[in-house]
PDB file of C-alpha atoms and ligand atoms in Angstrom:
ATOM      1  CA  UNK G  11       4.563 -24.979 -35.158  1.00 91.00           C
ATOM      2  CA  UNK G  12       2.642 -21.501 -34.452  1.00 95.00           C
ATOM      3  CA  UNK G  13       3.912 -21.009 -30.855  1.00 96.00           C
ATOM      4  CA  UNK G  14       1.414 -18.342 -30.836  1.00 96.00           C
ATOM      5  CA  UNK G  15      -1.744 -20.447 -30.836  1.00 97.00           C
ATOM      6  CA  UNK G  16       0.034 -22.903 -28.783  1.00 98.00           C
ATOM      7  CA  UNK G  17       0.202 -20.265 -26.437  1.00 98.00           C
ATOM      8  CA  UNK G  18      -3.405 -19.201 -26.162  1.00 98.00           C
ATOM      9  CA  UNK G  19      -3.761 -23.116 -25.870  1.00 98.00           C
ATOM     10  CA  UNK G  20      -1.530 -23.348 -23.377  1.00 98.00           C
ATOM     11  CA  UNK G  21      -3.247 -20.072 -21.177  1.00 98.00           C
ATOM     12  CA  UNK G  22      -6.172 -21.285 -21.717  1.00 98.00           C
ATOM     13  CA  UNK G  23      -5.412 -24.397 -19.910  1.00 98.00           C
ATOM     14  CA  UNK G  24      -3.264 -23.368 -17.355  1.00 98.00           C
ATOM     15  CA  UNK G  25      -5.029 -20.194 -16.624  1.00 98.00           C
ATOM     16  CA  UNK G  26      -8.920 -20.682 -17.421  1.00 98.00           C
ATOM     17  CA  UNK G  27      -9.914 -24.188 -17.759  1.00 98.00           C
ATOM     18  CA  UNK G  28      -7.503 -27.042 -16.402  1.00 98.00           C
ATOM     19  CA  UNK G  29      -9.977 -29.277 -15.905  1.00 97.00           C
ATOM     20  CA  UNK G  30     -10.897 -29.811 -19.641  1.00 97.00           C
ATOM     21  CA  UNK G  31      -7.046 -31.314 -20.364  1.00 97.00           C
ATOM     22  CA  UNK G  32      -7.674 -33.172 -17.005  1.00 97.00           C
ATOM     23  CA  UNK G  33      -4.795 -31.423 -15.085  1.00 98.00           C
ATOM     24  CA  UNK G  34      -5.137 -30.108 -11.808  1.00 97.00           C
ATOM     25  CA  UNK G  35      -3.135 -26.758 -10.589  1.00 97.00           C
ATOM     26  CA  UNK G  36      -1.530 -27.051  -7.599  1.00 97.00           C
ATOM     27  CA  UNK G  37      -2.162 -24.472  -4.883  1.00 97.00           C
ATOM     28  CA  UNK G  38       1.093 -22.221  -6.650  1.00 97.00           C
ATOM     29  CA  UNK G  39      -0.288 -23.350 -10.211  1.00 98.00           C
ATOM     30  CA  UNK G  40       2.010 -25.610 -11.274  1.00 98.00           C
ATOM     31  CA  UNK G  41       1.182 -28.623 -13.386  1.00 98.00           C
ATOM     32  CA  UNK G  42       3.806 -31.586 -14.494  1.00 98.00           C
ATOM     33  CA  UNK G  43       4.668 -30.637 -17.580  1.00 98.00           C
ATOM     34  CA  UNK G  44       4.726 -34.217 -19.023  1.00 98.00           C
ATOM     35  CA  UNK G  45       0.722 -34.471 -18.059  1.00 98.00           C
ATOM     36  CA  UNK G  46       0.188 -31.157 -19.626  1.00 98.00           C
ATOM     37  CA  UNK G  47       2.276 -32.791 -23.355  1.00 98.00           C
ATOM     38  CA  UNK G  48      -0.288 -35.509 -22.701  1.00 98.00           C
ATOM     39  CA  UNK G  49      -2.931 -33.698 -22.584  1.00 97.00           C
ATOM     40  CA  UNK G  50      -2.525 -31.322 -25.519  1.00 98.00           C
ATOM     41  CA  UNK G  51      -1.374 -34.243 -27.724  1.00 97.00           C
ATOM     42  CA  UNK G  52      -4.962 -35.801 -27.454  1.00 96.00           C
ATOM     43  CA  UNK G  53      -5.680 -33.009 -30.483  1.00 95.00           C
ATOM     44  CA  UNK G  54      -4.678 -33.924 -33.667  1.00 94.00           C
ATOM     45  CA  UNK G  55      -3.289 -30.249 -34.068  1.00 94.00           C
ATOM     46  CA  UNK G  56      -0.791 -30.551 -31.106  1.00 97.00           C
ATOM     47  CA  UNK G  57      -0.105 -34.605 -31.982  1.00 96.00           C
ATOM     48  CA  UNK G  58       3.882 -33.782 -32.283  1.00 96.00           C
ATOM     49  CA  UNK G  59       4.656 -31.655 -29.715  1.00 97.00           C
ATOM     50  CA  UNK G  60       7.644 -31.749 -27.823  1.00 97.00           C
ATOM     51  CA  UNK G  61       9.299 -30.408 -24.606  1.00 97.00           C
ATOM     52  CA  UNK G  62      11.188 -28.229 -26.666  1.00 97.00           C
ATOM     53  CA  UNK G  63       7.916 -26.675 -28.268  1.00 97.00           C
ATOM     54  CA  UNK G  64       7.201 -25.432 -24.922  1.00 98.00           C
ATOM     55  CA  UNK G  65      10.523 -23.812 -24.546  1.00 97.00           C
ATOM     56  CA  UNK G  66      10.333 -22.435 -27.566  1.00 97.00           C
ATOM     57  CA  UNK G  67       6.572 -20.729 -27.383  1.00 98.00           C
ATOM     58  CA  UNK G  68       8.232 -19.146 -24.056  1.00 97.00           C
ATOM     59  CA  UNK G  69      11.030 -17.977 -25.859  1.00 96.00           C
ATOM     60  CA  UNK G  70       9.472 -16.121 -28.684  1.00 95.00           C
ATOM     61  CA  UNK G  71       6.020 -15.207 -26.592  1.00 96.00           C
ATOM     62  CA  UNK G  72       5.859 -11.168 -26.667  1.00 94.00           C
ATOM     63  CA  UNK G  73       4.872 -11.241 -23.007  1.00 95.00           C
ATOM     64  CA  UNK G  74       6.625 -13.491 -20.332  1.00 97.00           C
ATOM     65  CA  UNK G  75       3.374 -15.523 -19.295  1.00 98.00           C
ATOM     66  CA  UNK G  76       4.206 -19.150 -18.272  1.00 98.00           C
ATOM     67  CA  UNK G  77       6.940 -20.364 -16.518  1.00 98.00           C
ATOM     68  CA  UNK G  78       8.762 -23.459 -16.873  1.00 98.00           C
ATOM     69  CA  UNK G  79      11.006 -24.971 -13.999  1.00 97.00           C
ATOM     70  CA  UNK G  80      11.964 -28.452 -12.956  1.00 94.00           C
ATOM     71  CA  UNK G  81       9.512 -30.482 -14.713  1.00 96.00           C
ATOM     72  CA  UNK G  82       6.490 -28.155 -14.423  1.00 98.00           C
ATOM     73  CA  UNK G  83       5.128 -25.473 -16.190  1.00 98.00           C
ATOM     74  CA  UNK G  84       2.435 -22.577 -14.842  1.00 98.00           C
ATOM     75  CA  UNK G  85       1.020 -19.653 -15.852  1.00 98.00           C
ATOM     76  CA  UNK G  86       2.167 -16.386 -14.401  1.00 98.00           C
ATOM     77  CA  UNK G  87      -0.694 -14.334 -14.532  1.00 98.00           C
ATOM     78  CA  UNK G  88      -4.398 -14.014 -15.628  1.00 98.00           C
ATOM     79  CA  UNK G  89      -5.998 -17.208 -13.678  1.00 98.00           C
ATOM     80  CA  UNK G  90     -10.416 -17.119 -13.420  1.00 98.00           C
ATOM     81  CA  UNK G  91     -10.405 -20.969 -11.657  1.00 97.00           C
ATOM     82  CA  UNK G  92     -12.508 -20.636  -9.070  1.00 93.00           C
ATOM     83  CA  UNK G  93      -9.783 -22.018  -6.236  1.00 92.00           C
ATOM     84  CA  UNK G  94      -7.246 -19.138  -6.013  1.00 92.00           C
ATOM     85  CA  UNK G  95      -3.685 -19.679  -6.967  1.00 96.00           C
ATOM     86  CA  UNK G  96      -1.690 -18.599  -4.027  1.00 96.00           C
ATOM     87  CA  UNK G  97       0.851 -15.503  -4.917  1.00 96.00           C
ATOM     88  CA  UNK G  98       3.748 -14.456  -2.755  1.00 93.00           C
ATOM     89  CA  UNK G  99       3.009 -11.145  -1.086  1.00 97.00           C
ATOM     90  CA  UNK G 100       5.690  -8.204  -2.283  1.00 98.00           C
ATOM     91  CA  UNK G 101       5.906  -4.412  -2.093  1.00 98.00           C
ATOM     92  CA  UNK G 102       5.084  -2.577  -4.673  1.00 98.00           C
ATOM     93  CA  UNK G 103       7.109   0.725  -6.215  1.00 98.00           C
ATOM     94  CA  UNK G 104       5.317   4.111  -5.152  1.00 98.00           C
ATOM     95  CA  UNK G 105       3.411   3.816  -8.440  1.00 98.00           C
ATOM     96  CA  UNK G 106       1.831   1.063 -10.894  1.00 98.00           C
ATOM     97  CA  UNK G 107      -0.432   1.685 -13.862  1.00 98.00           C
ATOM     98  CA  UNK G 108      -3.589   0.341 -15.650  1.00 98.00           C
ATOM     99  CA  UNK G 109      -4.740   0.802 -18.670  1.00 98.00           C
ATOM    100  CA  UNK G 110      -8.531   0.575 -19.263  1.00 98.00           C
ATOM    101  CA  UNK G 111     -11.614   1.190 -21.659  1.00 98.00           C
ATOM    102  CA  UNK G 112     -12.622   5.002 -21.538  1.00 98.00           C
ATOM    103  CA  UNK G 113     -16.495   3.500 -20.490  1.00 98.00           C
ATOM    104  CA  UNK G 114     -14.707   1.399 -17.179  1.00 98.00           C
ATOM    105  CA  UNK G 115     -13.570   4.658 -15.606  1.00 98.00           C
ATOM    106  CA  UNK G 116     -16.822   6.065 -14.080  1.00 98.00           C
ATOM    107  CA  UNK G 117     -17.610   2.775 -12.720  1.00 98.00           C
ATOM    108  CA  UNK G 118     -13.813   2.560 -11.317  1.00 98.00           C
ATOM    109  CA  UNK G 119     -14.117   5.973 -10.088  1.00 98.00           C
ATOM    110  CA  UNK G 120     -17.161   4.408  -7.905  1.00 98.00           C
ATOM    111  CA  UNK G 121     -16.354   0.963  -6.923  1.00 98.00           C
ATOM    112  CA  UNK G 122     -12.730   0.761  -7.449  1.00 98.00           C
ATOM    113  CA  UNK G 123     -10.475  -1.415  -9.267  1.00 98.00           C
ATOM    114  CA  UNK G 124     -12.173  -5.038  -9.089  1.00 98.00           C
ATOM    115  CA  UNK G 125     -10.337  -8.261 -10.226  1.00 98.00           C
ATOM    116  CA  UNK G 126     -13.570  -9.073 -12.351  1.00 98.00           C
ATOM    117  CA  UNK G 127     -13.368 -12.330 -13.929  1.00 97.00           C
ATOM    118  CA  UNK G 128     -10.090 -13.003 -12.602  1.00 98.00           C
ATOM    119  CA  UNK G 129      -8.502 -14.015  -9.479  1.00 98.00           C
ATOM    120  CA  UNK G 130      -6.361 -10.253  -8.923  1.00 98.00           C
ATOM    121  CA  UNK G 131      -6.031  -6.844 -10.402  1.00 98.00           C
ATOM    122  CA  UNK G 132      -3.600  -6.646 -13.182  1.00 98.00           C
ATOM    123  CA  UNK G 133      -1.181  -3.794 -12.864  1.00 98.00           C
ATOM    124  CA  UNK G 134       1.523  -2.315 -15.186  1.00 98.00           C
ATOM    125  CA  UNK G 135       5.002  -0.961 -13.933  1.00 98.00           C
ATOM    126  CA  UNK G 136       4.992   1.367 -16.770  1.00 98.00           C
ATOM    127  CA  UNK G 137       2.516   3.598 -19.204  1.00 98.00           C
ATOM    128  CA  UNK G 138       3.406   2.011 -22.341  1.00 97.00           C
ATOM    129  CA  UNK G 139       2.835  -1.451 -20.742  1.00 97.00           C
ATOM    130  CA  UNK G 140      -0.641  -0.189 -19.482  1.00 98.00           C
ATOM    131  CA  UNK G 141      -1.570   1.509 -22.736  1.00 98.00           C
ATOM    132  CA  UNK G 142      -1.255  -1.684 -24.536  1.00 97.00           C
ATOM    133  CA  UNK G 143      -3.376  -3.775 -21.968  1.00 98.00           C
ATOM    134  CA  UNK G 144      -5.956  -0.596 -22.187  1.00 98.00           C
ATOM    135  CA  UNK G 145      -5.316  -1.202 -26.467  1.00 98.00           C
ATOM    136  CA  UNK G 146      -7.074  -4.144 -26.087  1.00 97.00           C
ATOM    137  CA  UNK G 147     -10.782  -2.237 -24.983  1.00 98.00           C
ATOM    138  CA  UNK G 148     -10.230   0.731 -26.368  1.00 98.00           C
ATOM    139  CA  UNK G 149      -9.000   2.845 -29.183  1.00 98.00           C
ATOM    140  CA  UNK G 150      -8.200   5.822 -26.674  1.00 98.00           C
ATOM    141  CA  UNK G 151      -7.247   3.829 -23.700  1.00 98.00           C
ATOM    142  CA  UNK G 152      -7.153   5.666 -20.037  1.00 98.00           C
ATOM    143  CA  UNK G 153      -4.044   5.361 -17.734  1.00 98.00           C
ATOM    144  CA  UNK G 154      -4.651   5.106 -14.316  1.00 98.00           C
ATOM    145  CA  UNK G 155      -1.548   5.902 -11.671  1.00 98.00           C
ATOM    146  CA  UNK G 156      -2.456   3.863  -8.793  1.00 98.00           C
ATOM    147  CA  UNK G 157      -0.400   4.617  -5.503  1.00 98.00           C
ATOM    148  CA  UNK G 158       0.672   1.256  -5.240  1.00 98.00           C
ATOM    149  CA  UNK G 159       3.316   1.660  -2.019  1.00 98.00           C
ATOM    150  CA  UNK G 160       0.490   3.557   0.157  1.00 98.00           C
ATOM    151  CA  UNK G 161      -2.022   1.232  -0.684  1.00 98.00           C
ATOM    152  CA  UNK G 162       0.061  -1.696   0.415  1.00 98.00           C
ATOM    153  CA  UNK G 163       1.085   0.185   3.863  1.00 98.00           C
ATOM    154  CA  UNK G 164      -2.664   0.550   4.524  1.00 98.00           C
ATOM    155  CA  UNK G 165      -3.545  -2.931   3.709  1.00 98.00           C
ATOM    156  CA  UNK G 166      -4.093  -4.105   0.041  1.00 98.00           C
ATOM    157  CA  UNK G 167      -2.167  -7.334  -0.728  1.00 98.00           C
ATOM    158  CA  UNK G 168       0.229  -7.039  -3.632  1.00 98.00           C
ATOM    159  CA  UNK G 169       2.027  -9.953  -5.909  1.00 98.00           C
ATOM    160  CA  UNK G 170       4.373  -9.923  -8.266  1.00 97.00           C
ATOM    161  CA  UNK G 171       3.319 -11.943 -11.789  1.00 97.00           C
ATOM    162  CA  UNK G 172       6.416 -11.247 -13.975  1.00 96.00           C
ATOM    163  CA  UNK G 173       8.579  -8.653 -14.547  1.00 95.00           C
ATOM    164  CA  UNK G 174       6.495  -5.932 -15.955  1.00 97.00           C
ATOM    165  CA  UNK G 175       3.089  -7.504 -14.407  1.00 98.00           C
ATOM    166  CA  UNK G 176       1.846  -6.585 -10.918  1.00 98.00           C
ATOM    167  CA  UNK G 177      -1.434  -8.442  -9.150  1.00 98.00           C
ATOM    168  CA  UNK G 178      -3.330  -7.360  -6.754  1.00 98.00           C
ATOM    169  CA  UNK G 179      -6.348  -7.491  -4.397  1.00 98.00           C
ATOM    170  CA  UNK G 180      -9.428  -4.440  -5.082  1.00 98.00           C
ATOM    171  CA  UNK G 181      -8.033  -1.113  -4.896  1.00 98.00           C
ATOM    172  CA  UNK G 182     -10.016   1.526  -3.874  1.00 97.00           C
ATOM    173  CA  UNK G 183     -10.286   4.661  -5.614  1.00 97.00           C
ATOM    174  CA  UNK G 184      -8.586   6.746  -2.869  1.00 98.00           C
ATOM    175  CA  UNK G 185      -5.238   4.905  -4.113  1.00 98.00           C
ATOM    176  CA  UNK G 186      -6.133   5.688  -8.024  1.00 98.00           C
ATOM    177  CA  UNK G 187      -5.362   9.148  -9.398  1.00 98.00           C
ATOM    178  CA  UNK G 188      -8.318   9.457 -12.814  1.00 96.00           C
ATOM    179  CA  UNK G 189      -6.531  12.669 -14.490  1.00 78.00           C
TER     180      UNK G 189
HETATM  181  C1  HQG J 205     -11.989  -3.398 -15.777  1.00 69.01           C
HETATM  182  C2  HQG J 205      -3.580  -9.502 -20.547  1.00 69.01           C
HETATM  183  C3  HQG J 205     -15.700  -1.533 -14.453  1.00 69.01           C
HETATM  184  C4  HQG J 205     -10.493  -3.341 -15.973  1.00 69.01           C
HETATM  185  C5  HQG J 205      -3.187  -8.081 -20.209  1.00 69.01           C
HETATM  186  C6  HQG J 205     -10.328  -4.195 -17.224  1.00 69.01           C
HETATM  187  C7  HQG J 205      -3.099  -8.049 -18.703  1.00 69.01           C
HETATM  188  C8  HQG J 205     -13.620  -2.457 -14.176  1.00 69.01           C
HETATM  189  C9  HQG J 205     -11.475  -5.199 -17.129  1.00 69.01           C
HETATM  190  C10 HQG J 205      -4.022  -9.147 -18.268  1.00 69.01           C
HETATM  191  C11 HQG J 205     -13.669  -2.247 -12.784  1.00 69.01           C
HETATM  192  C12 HQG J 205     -11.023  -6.588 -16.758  1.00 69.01           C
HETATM  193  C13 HQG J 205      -5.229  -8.625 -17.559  1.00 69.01           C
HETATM  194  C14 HQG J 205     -14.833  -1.632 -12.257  1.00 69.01           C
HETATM  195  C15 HQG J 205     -11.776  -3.166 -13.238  1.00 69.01           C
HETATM  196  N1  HQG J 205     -15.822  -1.293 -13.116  1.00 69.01           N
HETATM  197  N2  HQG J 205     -14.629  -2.103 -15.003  1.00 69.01           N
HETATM  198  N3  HQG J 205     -14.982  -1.376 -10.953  1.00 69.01           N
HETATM  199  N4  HQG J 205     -12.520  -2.696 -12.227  1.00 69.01           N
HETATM  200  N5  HQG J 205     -12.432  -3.023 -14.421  1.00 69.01           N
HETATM  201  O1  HQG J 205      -8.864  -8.712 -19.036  1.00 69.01           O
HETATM  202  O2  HQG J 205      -6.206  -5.817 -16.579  1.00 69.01           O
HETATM  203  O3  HQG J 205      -2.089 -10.894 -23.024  1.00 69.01           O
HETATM  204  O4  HQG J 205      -9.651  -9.234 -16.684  1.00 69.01           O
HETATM  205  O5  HQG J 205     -10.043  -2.025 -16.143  1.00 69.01           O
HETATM  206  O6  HQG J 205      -1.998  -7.677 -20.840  1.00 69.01           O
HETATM  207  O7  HQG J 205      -7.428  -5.753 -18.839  1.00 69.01           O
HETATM  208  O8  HQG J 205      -3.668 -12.265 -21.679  1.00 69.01           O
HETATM  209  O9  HQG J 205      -7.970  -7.444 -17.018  1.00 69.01           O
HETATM  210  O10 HQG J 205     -10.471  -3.430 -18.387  1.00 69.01           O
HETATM  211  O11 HQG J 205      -1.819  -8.230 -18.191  1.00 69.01           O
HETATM  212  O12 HQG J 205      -1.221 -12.336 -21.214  1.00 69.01           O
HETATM  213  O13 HQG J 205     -12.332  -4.725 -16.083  1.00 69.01           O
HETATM  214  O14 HQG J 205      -4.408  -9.842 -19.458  1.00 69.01           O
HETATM  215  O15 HQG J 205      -2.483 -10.344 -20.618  1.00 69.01           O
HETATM  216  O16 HQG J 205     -10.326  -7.108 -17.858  1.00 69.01           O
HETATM  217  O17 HQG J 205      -5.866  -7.613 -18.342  1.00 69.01           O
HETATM  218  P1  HQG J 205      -9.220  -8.229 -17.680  1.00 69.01           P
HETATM  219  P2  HQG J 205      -6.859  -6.539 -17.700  1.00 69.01           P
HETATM  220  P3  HQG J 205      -2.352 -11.543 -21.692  1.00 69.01           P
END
C-alpha cells in the first residue's frame, strides 16, 4: 500500500473536507476510526485497508501529522473546516520560526502573520524545520524568528500541534524579527 497517498487521503479528510467521507470532527478533531476505514473503503483504491494500514502510514509518515488513540484517529495540524478545532493553550519557548515565500514578507511585514486558509499560524521550533515548510513556496525561503514567549505574555494564544509544530492565533509584526 503507498502509505504516502493514503496519507494525503487521510489529511485531506481529517483536516480539509470531513464531510465528503461523511465523518464529522468532534470539537478536539477526533473521528472513530472504524467510520473513517468505512469511509475510505467506499474507493476501490482503499477497498483492503486495515487498522494496521493506519498504523503503519503513521509510522513511516516523515512528519508526525495524525494521531491515533483509543479507537480514534485526528489530525494534528493544518485544519481549514470552517468550525474550529479546539487546541489546548501552552507556552511557547522564547523563540519559534516560519518559513515563508520571499513575495509573503512585505505583506507580513504589514499585516502580520495571518492563519490564511487555515484555522492557526503554523510555527517551527527550529530553522531547518521552517526552511522546509518555506521549501514548499520558494526556492530561497525567508526565516522569520517570531518572539513567541512575549507574544504569549501580551496576549496571543499559543497550541502545541506535535512535537516540532507550533499553532497559533495572528501575530503581529512587533513579535516577528524580518532580518
Ligand atoms: C503566508 C505543512 C501574506 C504564510 C507545513 C504561508 C506546515 C502570509 C502561507 C503546515 C501572511 C499560508 C502549514 C500575510 C501568512 N500576507 N502571506 N499577512 N501571513 N502568510 O500552507 O505555514 O506537510 O496555510 O507565510 O509543513 O506554509 O501539510 O501555511 O506561506 O506545518 O503536514 O501564507 O503545512 O504541513 O500557507 O504550512 P499554509 P504554512 P504538511
Amino acid at each position: 500500500m503507498n502509505y504516502r497517498e493514503l496519507s494525503k487521503e487521510v489529511s485531506y479528510a481529517l483536516r480539509h473536507a470531513p464531510s465528503e467521507y461523511g465523518l464529522v470532527l468532534d470539537e478536539n478533531g477526533w473521528v472513530d476510526v472504524q467510520e473513517l476505514l468505512k469511509a475510505l473503503k467506499e474507493n476501490n483504491k482503499w477497498a483492503s485497508i486495515e487498522l494496521n494500514d493506519l498504523l503503519s502510514m503513521i509510522q513511516a509518515a516523515d512528519k508526525k501529522r495524525h494521531e491515533l488513540v483509543g479507537g480514534k484517529i485526528r489530525a494534528l495540524y493544518g485544519h481549514t473546516i470552517p468550525s474550529p478545532i479546539k487546541k489546548e493553550i501552552a507556552e511557547p519557548p522564547e523563540h519559534l520560526y516560519h518559513g515563508t515565500a520571499r513575495r509573503f514578507v512585505e505583506s507580513i511585514k504589514e499585516k502580520g502573520l495571518l492563519p490564511q486558509e487555515r484555522q492557526y499560524v503554523h510555527l517551527s521550533v527550529d530553522e531547518n524545520t521552517a526552511y522546509e515548510v518555506g521549501k514548499r513556496r520558494d526556492e530561497k525561503p525567508v526565516i522569520l524568528r517570531i518572539k513567541a514567549k512575549l507574544a504569549f505574555m501580551n496576549g496571543i494564544s499559543f497550541y502545541k500541534g506535535n512535537a516540532d509544530v507550533w499553532l497559533s492565533d495572528s501575530i503581529n509584526s512587533e513579535y516577528i524579527e524580518f532580518h
